[in-house]
Short mmCIF file of C-alpha atoms and ligand atoms in Angstrom, two decimals:
data_model
loop_
_atom_site.label_atom_id
_atom_site.label_comp_id
_atom_site.label_asym_id
_atom_site.label_seq_id
_atom_site.Cartn_x
_atom_site.Cartn_y
_atom_site.Cartn_z
CA MET A 1 0.00 0.00 0.00
CA GLY A 2 2.92 2.43 0.63
CA HIS A 3 3.00 5.36 3.02
CA GLU A 4 0.21 7.83 3.79
CA ILE A 5 0.44 11.38 2.44
CA VAL A 6 -1.53 14.15 4.08
CA THR A 7 -1.37 17.26 1.94
CA ARG A 8 -2.18 20.64 3.39
CA GLY A 9 -2.52 24.08 1.85
CA HIS A 10 -0.45 27.03 3.10
CA CYS A 11 -1.10 28.28 6.69
CA LEU A 12 -3.99 25.92 7.31
CA SER A 13 -5.02 24.15 10.51
CA ASP A 14 -5.50 20.41 11.05
CA ALA A 15 -9.22 20.77 11.74
CA ARG A 16 -10.05 21.41 8.09
CA SER A 17 -11.81 18.82 5.98
CA LYS A 18 -9.73 17.02 3.38
CA VAL A 19 -11.20 17.05 -0.13
CA VAL A 20 -9.54 14.78 -2.68
CA ILE A 21 -10.39 15.41 -6.33
CA ILE A 22 -9.27 12.75 -8.80
CA GLY A 23 -8.93 14.12 -12.33
CA ALA A 24 -8.16 17.70 -13.39
CA GLY A 25 -10.29 17.73 -16.51
CA PHE A 26 -13.25 20.04 -16.98
CA GLY A 27 -15.21 18.64 -14.01
CA GLY A 28 -12.39 18.23 -11.49
CA LEU A 29 -10.87 21.67 -12.10
CA GLU A 30 -14.25 23.36 -11.77
CA ALA A 31 -14.87 21.53 -8.47
CA ALA A 32 -11.47 22.68 -7.16
CA LYS A 33 -12.06 26.28 -8.24
CA SER A 34 -15.50 26.50 -6.68
CA LEU A 35 -13.96 25.39 -3.35
CA ARG A 36 -11.36 28.17 -3.40
CA ARG A 37 -12.95 30.09 -0.51
CA ALA A 38 -14.04 27.04 1.50
CA ARG A 39 -12.27 26.03 4.72
CA VAL A 40 -10.94 22.80 3.23
CA ASP A 41 -7.61 21.36 2.12
CA ILE A 42 -7.91 20.16 -1.46
CA THR A 43 -5.69 17.57 -3.12
CA VAL A 44 -6.06 17.38 -6.90
CA ILE A 45 -4.60 14.17 -8.34
CA ASP A 46 -4.08 13.64 -12.06
CA ARG A 47 -1.92 11.17 -13.97
CA GLN A 48 -1.00 13.95 -16.41
CA ASN A 49 0.73 17.14 -15.38
CA HIS A 50 -1.57 19.12 -17.68
CA HIS A 51 -5.22 19.91 -18.24
CA CYS A 52 -6.12 19.18 -21.86
CA PHE A 53 -8.73 21.18 -23.77
CA GLN A 54 -10.08 18.16 -25.66
CA PRO A 55 -12.44 20.09 -27.98
CA LEU A 56 -9.41 21.42 -29.87
CA LEU A 57 -7.36 18.20 -29.92
CA TYR A 58 -8.42 17.50 -33.49
CA GLN A 59 -6.60 20.70 -34.51
CA VAL A 60 -3.39 19.32 -32.98
CA ALA A 61 -4.03 15.99 -34.75
CA THR A 62 -4.34 17.82 -38.08
CA ALA A 63 -1.36 20.13 -37.54
CA ALA A 64 -3.29 23.39 -37.14
CA LEU A 65 -2.29 23.96 -33.51
CA SER A 66 0.63 22.84 -31.34
CA PRO A 67 0.11 20.77 -28.18
CA ALA A 68 1.03 23.70 -25.94
CA ASP A 69 -1.83 25.75 -27.46
CA VAL A 70 -4.43 23.38 -26.01
CA ALA A 71 -2.95 22.13 -22.71
CA TRP A 72 -1.71 23.84 -19.55
CA PRO A 73 0.11 22.60 -16.42
CA ILE A 74 -2.44 21.91 -13.67
CA ARG A 75 -0.01 23.31 -11.11
CA HIS A 76 0.06 26.59 -12.99
CA ILE A 77 -3.73 26.81 -13.28
CA LEU A 78 -4.13 26.35 -9.50
CA ARG A 79 -0.99 28.27 -8.46
CA LYS A 80 -2.91 31.08 -6.77
CA GLN A 81 -5.35 28.82 -4.96
CA GLN A 82 -3.65 28.45 -1.57
CA ASN A 83 -5.91 25.66 -0.30
CA ALA A 84 -5.13 23.38 -3.27
CA THR A 85 -2.23 20.93 -3.67
CA VAL A 86 -1.57 19.17 -6.96
CA LEU A 87 -0.17 15.64 -7.20
CA MET A 88 0.78 13.95 -10.44
CA ALA A 89 -0.04 10.29 -9.89
CA GLU A 90 -2.20 7.50 -11.27
CA VAL A 91 -5.01 6.43 -8.95
CA ARG A 92 -5.27 2.64 -8.69
CA ALA A 93 -8.00 2.07 -6.11
CA VAL A 94 -10.17 3.62 -3.44
CA ASP A 95 -10.61 2.12 0.03
CA THR A 96 -14.07 3.42 0.95
CA GLY A 97 -13.93 1.75 4.40
CA LYS A 98 -10.68 3.47 5.49
CA ARG A 99 -11.37 6.55 3.31
CA LEU A 100 -8.09 6.34 1.42
CA VAL A 101 -7.15 6.87 -2.21
CA GLN A 102 -4.40 4.54 -3.43
CA ILE A 103 -1.88 6.12 -5.80
CA ASP A 104 1.23 4.46 -7.21
CA SER A 105 3.31 4.57 -4.06
CA ALA A 106 1.15 6.02 -1.31
CA ARG A 107 -2.32 6.55 0.15
CA ILE A 108 -4.16 9.84 0.44
CA PRO A 109 -6.83 10.18 3.15
CA TYR A 110 -10.05 12.02 2.40
CA ASP A 111 -13.19 13.33 4.10
CA TYR A 112 -14.83 14.16 0.77
CA LEU A 113 -13.93 12.45 -2.48
CA VAL A 114 -14.73 13.75 -5.98
CA LEU A 115 -14.14 11.35 -8.87
CA ALA A 116 -13.78 13.17 -12.19
CA THR A 117 -11.68 10.74 -14.21
CA GLY A 118 -13.50 11.11 -17.54
CA ALA A 119 -13.87 8.49 -20.26
CA THR A 120 -11.77 6.83 -22.92
CA HIS A 121 -12.32 5.14 -26.33
CA SER A 122 -14.28 1.95 -26.50
CA TYR A 123 -13.40 -0.60 -29.16
CA PHE A 124 -16.47 -2.66 -28.29
CA GLY A 125 -14.41 -5.51 -26.87
CA HIS A 126 -11.66 -5.31 -29.53
CA ASP A 127 -8.89 -3.43 -27.73
CA GLU A 128 -6.40 -4.97 -30.17
CA TRP A 129 -7.68 -2.45 -32.79
CA ALA A 130 -6.27 0.43 -30.73
CA GLU A 131 -2.80 0.00 -32.21
CA VAL A 132 -3.94 0.34 -35.84
CA ALA A 133 -6.90 2.66 -35.23
CA PRO A 134 -5.92 5.21 -32.56
CA GLY A 135 -8.59 7.31 -30.91
CA LEU A 136 -8.26 10.94 -29.90
CA LYS A 137 -8.31 11.65 -26.19
CA ARG A 138 -4.91 12.85 -24.98
CA ILE A 139 -2.17 15.07 -26.37
CA GLU A 140 -0.13 11.92 -27.12
CA ASP A 141 -3.00 10.58 -29.25
CA ALA A 142 -3.17 13.83 -31.20
CA THR A 143 0.56 13.95 -31.96
CA ARG A 144 0.51 10.25 -32.90
CA ILE A 145 -2.39 10.78 -35.33
CA ARG A 146 -0.69 13.88 -36.75
CA ARG A 147 2.48 11.87 -37.34
CA ARG A 148 0.55 9.06 -39.08
CA ILE A 149 -1.30 11.46 -41.37
CA LEU A 150 1.88 13.30 -42.38
CA ILE A 151 3.90 10.07 -42.79
CA ALA A 152 1.19 8.61 -45.05
CA PHE A 153 1.77 11.46 -47.53
CA GLU A 154 5.55 11.05 -47.27
CA ARG A 155 5.33 7.29 -47.96
CA ALA A 156 2.93 7.85 -50.83
CA GLU A 157 5.52 10.18 -52.41
CA LEU A 158 8.01 7.29 -52.24
CA ALA A 159 5.66 4.48 -53.31
CA ALA A 160 6.32 2.86 -56.68
CA ASP A 161 3.10 0.87 -56.84
CA ALA A 162 -0.13 2.71 -57.74
CA ALA A 163 -2.37 0.53 -55.54
CA GLU A 164 -0.08 1.06 -52.57
CA ARG A 165 -0.03 4.80 -53.23
CA ARG A 166 -3.83 4.76 -53.29
CA ARG A 167 -3.96 2.89 -49.96
CA LEU A 168 -1.49 5.32 -48.39
CA LEU A 169 -3.61 8.24 -49.51
CA THR A 170 -6.82 6.77 -48.08
CA PHE A 171 -7.90 7.91 -44.63
CA ALA A 172 -10.71 6.07 -42.82
CA ILE A 173 -12.44 7.76 -39.91
CA VAL A 174 -14.69 5.43 -37.93
CA GLY A 175 -17.60 7.15 -36.16
CA GLY A 176 -19.75 10.00 -37.46
CA GLY A 177 -20.15 12.00 -34.24
CA ALA A 178 -18.63 15.45 -33.68
CA THR A 179 -15.02 14.21 -33.44
CA GLY A 180 -15.27 12.08 -36.59
CA VAL A 181 -16.81 14.96 -38.55
CA GLU A 182 -14.19 17.43 -37.33
CA MET A 183 -11.34 15.05 -38.18
CA ALA A 184 -12.73 14.24 -41.64
CA GLY A 185 -13.23 17.93 -42.51
CA ALA A 186 -9.78 18.88 -41.24
CA ILE A 187 -7.92 16.02 -43.01
CA SER A 188 -9.63 16.99 -46.24
CA GLU A 189 -8.30 20.53 -45.82
CA VAL A 190 -4.80 19.28 -45.05
CA ALA A 191 -4.86 17.29 -48.30
CA ARG A 192 -6.65 19.74 -50.57
CA GLN A 193 -5.24 23.02 -49.31
CA SER A 194 -2.25 22.93 -46.96
CA LEU A 195 -0.28 20.17 -48.76
CA ALA A 196 -1.64 20.78 -52.27
CA MET A 197 1.61 22.28 -53.64
CA ASP A 198 4.17 20.51 -51.45
CA PHE A 199 4.75 17.21 -53.28
CA ARG A 200 6.10 16.40 -56.73
CA ARG A 201 5.27 12.73 -57.40
CA ILE A 202 1.83 12.60 -55.77
CA ASP A 203 -1.12 14.93 -55.89
CA PRO A 204 -2.32 15.27 -52.27
CA THR A 205 -5.66 16.67 -53.46
CA THR A 206 -6.56 13.18 -54.72
CA ALA A 207 -6.50 11.77 -51.19
CA ARG A 208 -9.60 9.75 -50.30
CA ILE A 209 -11.17 10.60 -46.94
CA VAL A 210 -13.94 8.26 -45.84
CA LEU A 211 -16.16 8.81 -42.79
CA ILE A 212 -17.84 5.57 -41.72
CA GLU A 213 -20.91 5.61 -39.49
CA ALA A 214 -22.87 2.56 -38.32
CA GLY A 215 -26.11 4.52 -37.76
CA PRO A 216 -28.38 5.92 -40.46
CA ARG A 217 -27.00 9.49 -40.20
CA ILE A 218 -23.95 11.40 -39.00
CA MET A 219 -24.11 13.78 -36.01
CA PRO A 220 -27.21 12.03 -34.60
CA ALA A 221 -27.33 14.46 -31.65
CA LEU A 222 -28.33 17.25 -34.06
CA PRO A 223 -31.76 17.68 -35.67
CA GLU A 224 -32.07 15.97 -39.06
CA ASN A 225 -31.78 19.17 -41.15
CA LEU A 226 -28.45 20.11 -39.51
CA SER A 227 -27.09 16.59 -39.77
CA GLU A 228 -27.95 16.67 -43.50
CA TYR A 229 -26.22 20.07 -43.77
CA VAL A 230 -23.07 18.56 -42.26
CA ARG A 231 -23.20 15.64 -44.74
CA ARG A 232 -23.56 18.00 -47.72
CA THR A 233 -20.76 20.25 -46.51
CA LEU A 234 -18.42 17.29 -46.03
CA ALA A 235 -19.30 16.04 -49.53
CA LYS A 236 -18.35 19.45 -50.96
CA LYS A 237 -14.99 19.09 -49.22
CA GLY A 238 -14.51 15.75 -50.96
CA VAL A 239 -15.24 13.56 -47.91
CA GLU A 240 -17.11 10.31 -48.68
CA VAL A 241 -19.70 9.64 -45.99
CA MET A 242 -20.80 6.01 -45.54
CA THR A 243 -23.82 5.68 -43.24
CA SER A 244 -25.48 2.44 -42.05
CA THR A 245 -22.04 0.86 -42.50
CA ARG A 246 -20.65 -1.23 -39.70
CA VAL A 247 -16.91 -1.78 -39.24
CA VAL A 248 -16.35 -5.41 -38.31
CA SER A 249 -12.57 -5.29 -37.87
CA CYS A 250 -9.49 -3.10 -38.31
CA ASP A 251 -6.00 -4.18 -39.34
CA ALA A 252 -2.77 -2.53 -40.46
CA HIS A 253 -4.01 -2.32 -44.06
CA GLY A 254 -7.55 -1.08 -43.66
CA VAL A 255 -11.01 -1.86 -42.32
CA ALA A 256 -13.35 -4.77 -42.98
CA LEU A 257 -16.93 -3.58 -43.33
CA ALA A 258 -20.14 -5.57 -42.91
CA HIS A 259 -20.33 -5.52 -46.73
CA GLY A 260 -16.88 -5.17 -48.27
CA ARG A 261 -13.53 -3.72 -47.33
CA LEU A 262 -11.74 -0.37 -47.41
CA ASP A 263 -7.96 -0.38 -47.81
CA ALA A 264 -6.55 2.55 -45.85
CA ASP A 265 -3.18 3.30 -44.30
CA THR A 266 -4.55 5.69 -41.70
CA ILE A 267 -7.52 4.67 -39.55
CA ILE A 268 -8.85 6.98 -36.85
CA TRP A 269 -11.26 5.67 -34.23
CA ALA A 270 -14.01 8.05 -33.13
CA ALA A 271 -16.76 5.51 -32.56
CA GLY A 272 -17.35 4.87 -28.88
CA VAL A 273 -16.50 5.84 -25.35
CA VAL A 274 -16.33 4.00 -22.07
CA ALA A 275 -16.09 5.62 -18.63
CA SER A 276 -12.96 5.40 -16.45
CA PRO A 277 -12.89 2.46 -13.99
CA ALA A 278 -14.29 4.55 -11.10
CA ALA A 279 -17.29 2.22 -10.75
CA ARG A 280 -14.90 -0.68 -10.17
CA TRP A 281 -12.90 1.25 -7.55
CA LEU A 282 -16.11 1.94 -5.62
CA ASP A 283 -17.86 -1.33 -6.46
CA ALA A 284 -20.77 0.93 -7.45
CA GLU A 285 -23.72 0.39 -9.75
CA HIS A 286 -23.02 1.56 -13.33
CA ASP A 287 -24.60 1.69 -16.79
CA ARG A 288 -23.42 -0.16 -19.92
CA ALA A 289 -20.81 2.52 -20.66
CA GLY A 290 -19.33 2.01 -17.19
CA ARG A 291 -20.64 5.32 -15.83
CA VAL A 292 -21.36 5.36 -12.08
CA LYS A 293 -25.06 5.89 -11.29
CA VAL A 294 -25.27 8.90 -8.97
CA GLY A 295 -28.16 10.46 -7.06
CA ALA A 296 -29.70 13.91 -7.37
CA ASP A 297 -26.79 15.50 -5.42
CA LEU A 298 -24.22 13.60 -7.55
CA SER A 299 -23.20 11.41 -4.62
CA VAL A 300 -22.87 7.64 -4.90
CA PRO A 301 -25.77 5.79 -3.24
CA GLY A 302 -24.62 4.65 0.20
CA TYR A 303 -21.65 7.08 0.21
CA PRO A 304 -22.88 10.63 0.92
CA ASP A 305 -19.28 11.97 0.90
CA ILE A 306 -18.24 10.48 -2.44
CA PHE A 307 -19.26 12.28 -5.63
CA VAL A 308 -18.80 11.26 -9.24
CA ILE A 309 -19.03 13.91 -11.99
CA GLY A 310 -18.56 14.53 -15.70
CA ASP A 311 -18.06 11.72 -18.24
CA THR A 312 -17.69 9.15 -15.43
CA ALA A 313 -21.19 9.73 -14.05
CA VAL A 314 -24.78 9.13 -15.11
CA VAL A 315 -27.36 11.02 -13.07
CA THR A 316 -30.08 8.45 -12.44
CA ASP A 317 -33.01 10.87 -12.71
CA GLN A 318 -31.53 12.89 -15.65
CA PRO A 319 -30.29 10.13 -17.99
CA GLY A 320 -29.94 12.21 -21.19
CA ILE A 321 -27.07 14.46 -20.06
CA PRO A 322 -24.45 14.44 -22.86
CA GLY A 323 -20.79 13.51 -22.34
CA THR A 324 -19.49 16.99 -23.07
CA ALA A 325 -17.60 19.75 -21.28
CA PRO A 326 -20.51 21.95 -20.09
CA PRO A 327 -22.20 19.22 -17.99
CA ALA A 328 -18.82 18.24 -16.49
CA LYS A 329 -18.21 21.89 -15.51
CA GLN A 330 -21.74 22.32 -14.15
CA MET A 331 -21.39 19.14 -12.06
CA GLY A 332 -17.97 20.22 -10.76
CA HIS A 333 -19.35 23.61 -9.78
CA TYR A 334 -22.34 22.03 -8.05
CA VAL A 335 -20.28 19.55 -6.01
CA GLY A 336 -17.88 22.32 -4.95
CA ARG A 337 -20.80 24.41 -3.70
CA LEU A 338 -22.32 21.43 -1.93
CA ILE A 339 -19.12 20.52 -0.08
CA ALA A 340 -18.48 24.18 0.81
CA ALA A 341 -22.02 24.42 2.25
CA ARG A 342 -21.61 21.22 4.27
CA VAL A 343 -18.28 22.15 5.84
CA ALA A 344 -19.65 25.60 6.71
CA GLY A 345 -22.74 24.03 8.31
CA ARG A 346 -25.04 25.71 5.76
CA ARG A 347 -28.02 24.15 4.01
CA SER A 348 -27.07 22.10 0.95
CA PRO A 349 -28.03 23.52 -2.47
CA PRO A 350 -31.12 22.02 -4.19
CA PRO A 351 -30.57 18.90 -6.34
CA PHE A 352 -28.31 19.22 -9.38
CA LEU A 353 -30.14 20.36 -12.51
CA TYR A 354 -28.35 20.24 -15.85
CA ARG A 355 -28.85 23.26 -18.15
CA HIS A 356 -28.27 22.38 -21.80
CA MET A 357 -26.32 25.16 -23.53
CA GLY A 358 -26.64 23.85 -27.08
CA ASP A 359 -24.69 21.80 -29.61
CA LEU A 360 -21.84 22.96 -31.82
CA ALA A 361 -19.48 21.26 -34.23
CA THR A 362 -17.11 22.54 -36.87
CA ILE A 363 -16.87 21.00 -40.31
CA GLY A 364 -13.59 22.67 -41.19
CA ARG A 365 -12.39 26.04 -42.33
CA HIS A 366 -15.12 28.67 -41.97
CA ASP A 367 -17.99 26.19 -41.58
CA ALA A 368 -19.76 24.94 -38.46
CA VAL A 369 -23.22 24.07 -37.16
CA VAL A 370 -24.63 25.58 -33.99
CA LYS A 371 -27.92 24.74 -32.28
CA LEU A 372 -28.80 26.88 -29.29
CA GLY A 373 -32.41 26.32 -28.33
CA ARG A 374 -34.38 27.44 -31.36
CA LEU A 375 -31.45 29.30 -32.87
CA GLU A 376 -29.61 27.46 -35.64
CA LEU A 377 -26.46 28.83 -37.27
CA THR A 378 -24.55 27.27 -40.15
CA GLY A 379 -21.69 28.25 -42.49
CA PHE A 380 -19.39 31.16 -41.70
CA LEU A 381 -21.66 32.61 -38.99
CA GLY A 382 -21.72 29.24 -37.26
CA TRP A 383 -17.93 28.99 -37.52
CA LEU A 384 -17.47 32.50 -36.10
CA PHE A 385 -19.68 31.63 -33.15
CA TRP A 386 -17.88 28.29 -32.66
CA SER A 387 -14.48 30.05 -32.73
CA LEU A 388 -15.51 32.70 -30.21
CA VAL A 389 -16.90 30.09 -27.81
CA HIS A 390 -13.74 27.96 -28.00
CA ILE A 391 -11.37 30.90 -27.62
CA TYR A 392 -13.42 32.19 -24.70
CA PHE A 393 -13.09 28.87 -22.88
CA LEU A 394 -9.33 28.54 -23.41
CA ILE A 395 -7.62 28.99 -20.11
CA GLY A 396 -4.83 31.53 -20.28
CA VAL A 397 -4.93 34.96 -21.88
CA ARG A 398 -1.78 34.10 -23.82
CA ASP A 399 -3.40 30.95 -25.19
CA ARG A 400 -6.52 32.81 -26.24
CA PHE A 401 -4.37 35.25 -28.15
CA MET A 402 -2.12 32.55 -29.65
CA VAL A 403 -5.00 30.38 -30.82
CA ALA A 404 -6.86 33.36 -32.29
CA PHE A 405 -3.70 34.52 -34.07
CA THR A 406 -2.85 31.02 -35.39
CA TRP A 407 -6.38 30.52 -36.70
CA LEU A 408 -6.38 33.92 -38.37
CA TRP A 409 -3.00 33.22 -39.99
CA ASP A 410 -4.11 29.78 -41.20
CA TYR A 411 -7.31 31.30 -42.49
CA VAL A 412 -5.52 33.89 -44.58
CA THR A 413 -2.65 31.68 -45.77
CA PHE A 414 -4.19 28.16 -45.85
CA GLN A 415 -1.10 27.05 -43.91
CA ARG A 416 -0.84 24.63 -41.01
CA GLY A 417 2.08 25.62 -38.84
CA ALA A 418 2.49 22.49 -36.73
CA ARG A 419 3.42 20.04 -39.50
CA LEU A 420 6.49 18.51 -37.90
CA ILE A 421 7.01 14.75 -37.86
CA THR A 422 8.85 13.96 -34.64
CA GLU A 423 9.54 11.04 -32.29
CA VAL A 424 8.73 8.32 -34.81
CA PRO A 425 8.67 5.01 -32.89
CA PRO A 426 10.50 2.03 -34.48
CA ALA A 427 7.17 0.35 -35.42
CA GLU A 428 6.17 3.35 -37.55
CA ARG A 429 9.51 3.71 -39.38
CA ASN A 430 9.98 2.51 -42.93
C1 FAD B 501 -11.50 14.66 -29.24
C2 FAD B 501 -12.58 15.19 -28.33
C3 FAD B 501 -13.31 16.30 -28.72
C4 FAD B 501 -14.30 16.81 -27.90
N1 FAD B 501 -14.98 17.92 -28.30
C5 FAD B 501 -15.87 18.48 -27.46
C6 FAD B 501 -16.52 19.71 -27.81
O1 FAD B 501 -16.31 20.26 -28.90
N2 FAD B 501 -17.38 20.26 -26.91
C7 FAD B 501 -17.64 19.66 -25.70
O2 FAD B 501 -18.40 20.21 -24.91
N3 FAD B 501 -17.06 18.50 -25.35
C8 FAD B 501 -16.19 17.90 -26.19
N4 FAD B 501 -15.57 16.72 -25.84
C9 FAD B 501 -15.96 16.05 -24.60
C10 FAD B 501 -15.35 16.71 -23.39
O3 FAD B 501 -13.97 16.93 -23.60
C11 FAD B 501 -15.57 15.78 -22.18
O4 FAD B 501 -16.95 15.57 -22.04
C12 FAD B 501 -15.01 16.41 -20.92
O5 FAD B 501 -13.61 16.51 -21.02
C13 FAD B 501 -15.39 15.59 -19.69
O6 FAD B 501 -14.81 16.18 -18.57
P1 FAD B 501 -14.38 15.28 -17.33
O7 FAD B 501 -13.92 16.22 -16.27
O8 FAD B 501 -15.45 14.32 -17.00
O9 FAD B 501 -13.17 14.38 -17.86
P2 FAD B 501 -11.81 14.80 -18.58
O10 FAD B 501 -11.84 16.21 -19.03
O11 FAD B 501 -11.56 13.74 -19.58
O12 FAD B 501 -10.74 14.70 -17.42
C14 FAD B 501 -10.41 13.49 -16.79
C15 FAD B 501 -9.07 13.68 -16.10
O13 FAD B 501 -8.86 12.57 -15.24
C16 FAD B 501 -7.52 12.14 -15.34
N5 FAD B 501 -7.50 10.72 -14.97
C17 FAD B 501 -8.17 9.71 -15.56
N6 FAD B 501 -7.93 8.55 -14.93
C18 FAD B 501 -7.07 8.83 -13.92
C19 FAD B 501 -6.45 8.05 -12.90
N7 FAD B 501 -6.64 6.73 -12.80
N8 FAD B 501 -5.62 8.66 -12.03
C20 FAD B 501 -5.40 10.00 -12.11
N9 FAD B 501 -5.97 10.79 -13.05
C21 FAD B 501 -6.79 10.21 -13.93
C22 FAD B 501 -7.15 12.41 -16.79
O14 FAD B 501 -5.75 12.52 -16.95
C23 FAD B 501 -7.90 13.72 -17.08
O15 FAD B 501 -7.09 14.84 -16.81
C24 FAD B 501 -14.58 16.18 -26.66
C25 FAD B 501 -13.85 15.06 -26.27
C26 FAD B 501 -12.84 14.56 -27.09
C27 FAD B 501 -12.05 13.36 -26.66
#
């Protein structure tokens, strides 16, 4: 089990409650911030040293932004919050009887525990596909996908055989949700605009980009007219959209479909998610996606001091809450307020109520769809709105400026500044 670590903020007394927050994503960070004035000692534990702004990861994966534009050290974000301590460690287990969190080498005691460990890709029982069909979740995933896309063009330039060249210039994206659509649109722009003039033996604009969706339409969370708009816009960008098409397996040379096969060098997985193993740590009831079933105050039934939020939770009486950033932030804020009220001896806030802000997705350069209540925006107006929202939510002032400047520059010049191929592992070398 290792030794016990008791972390304490600056100039704080022993009598204060210990709040442990696992995960510094959207939910966990918001919980920590909303406890900034509470008389508690907070320990934020994350296996990464940075908070990642996942909505812009696809721009790193397609060389529009650099990793440092979309991720920030957690320590830096919480540097001014004196009651918060940050630990970089992987949580392995929770002992709910002794109230201890087990990290690699030590145990952390808690009075209140907030689990905000997010979700990861689901390969529907075929984890062996992960190697050939990476998903997009972390910075490492984005740089790996970027490397594969760029290397595919380089290898195609070298290929002597026409069929092999064709396979190298085919990109299969599995899953027609927001991430799949964003990736397909962005890869098409890499091929048709950014790289168009850079090669001599191949014509990058002939690259085949195929978006494969098992359901009858892409972007099923949007109303039918907007989902059709997205399909048409992708088609104009040269993306082939295959709906009602199930992928039955992935290998190093392409994907096998329920009816036929698609040879492709680059496969990107954007088809399913599964929650972190928090339910297993707590031995708690969960849904099919592994999300812990929580009550109206986001606590785990039977454990009034343990809360699960964000992508790891399903609120039993509000089952339709999407796995996106706004609900994770709202849940984090709510739990912070609730704990602050309890330690101060005040009345707890009313049950958590999710407020849906709307749906947005970009389809590439100057095109996006936005649905906010009855308001629907598409095209350039939609993209402008999407850009403003994403820049607004970026954490540091410098990053807001850098991202805005990089986008503006790319927009004017069609360039993608982050096109470096680095750290190629032996398995991906020629
Ligand atoms: C590619 C992509 C694009 C997206 N685009 C959008 C979008 O446009 N709009 C939108 O609203 N949402 C989007 N989402 C979804 C959104 O990012 C998630 O819903 C949101 O991040 C969930 O927040 P969370 O706090 O639950 O988890 P996360 O933000 O995923 O944070 C979980 C944290 O827990 C840490 N962690 C996990 N396990 C452990 C462990 N065992 N020990 C220690 N630390 C651990 C992780 O390192 C991570 O920092 C996107 C997601 C992805 C992957």
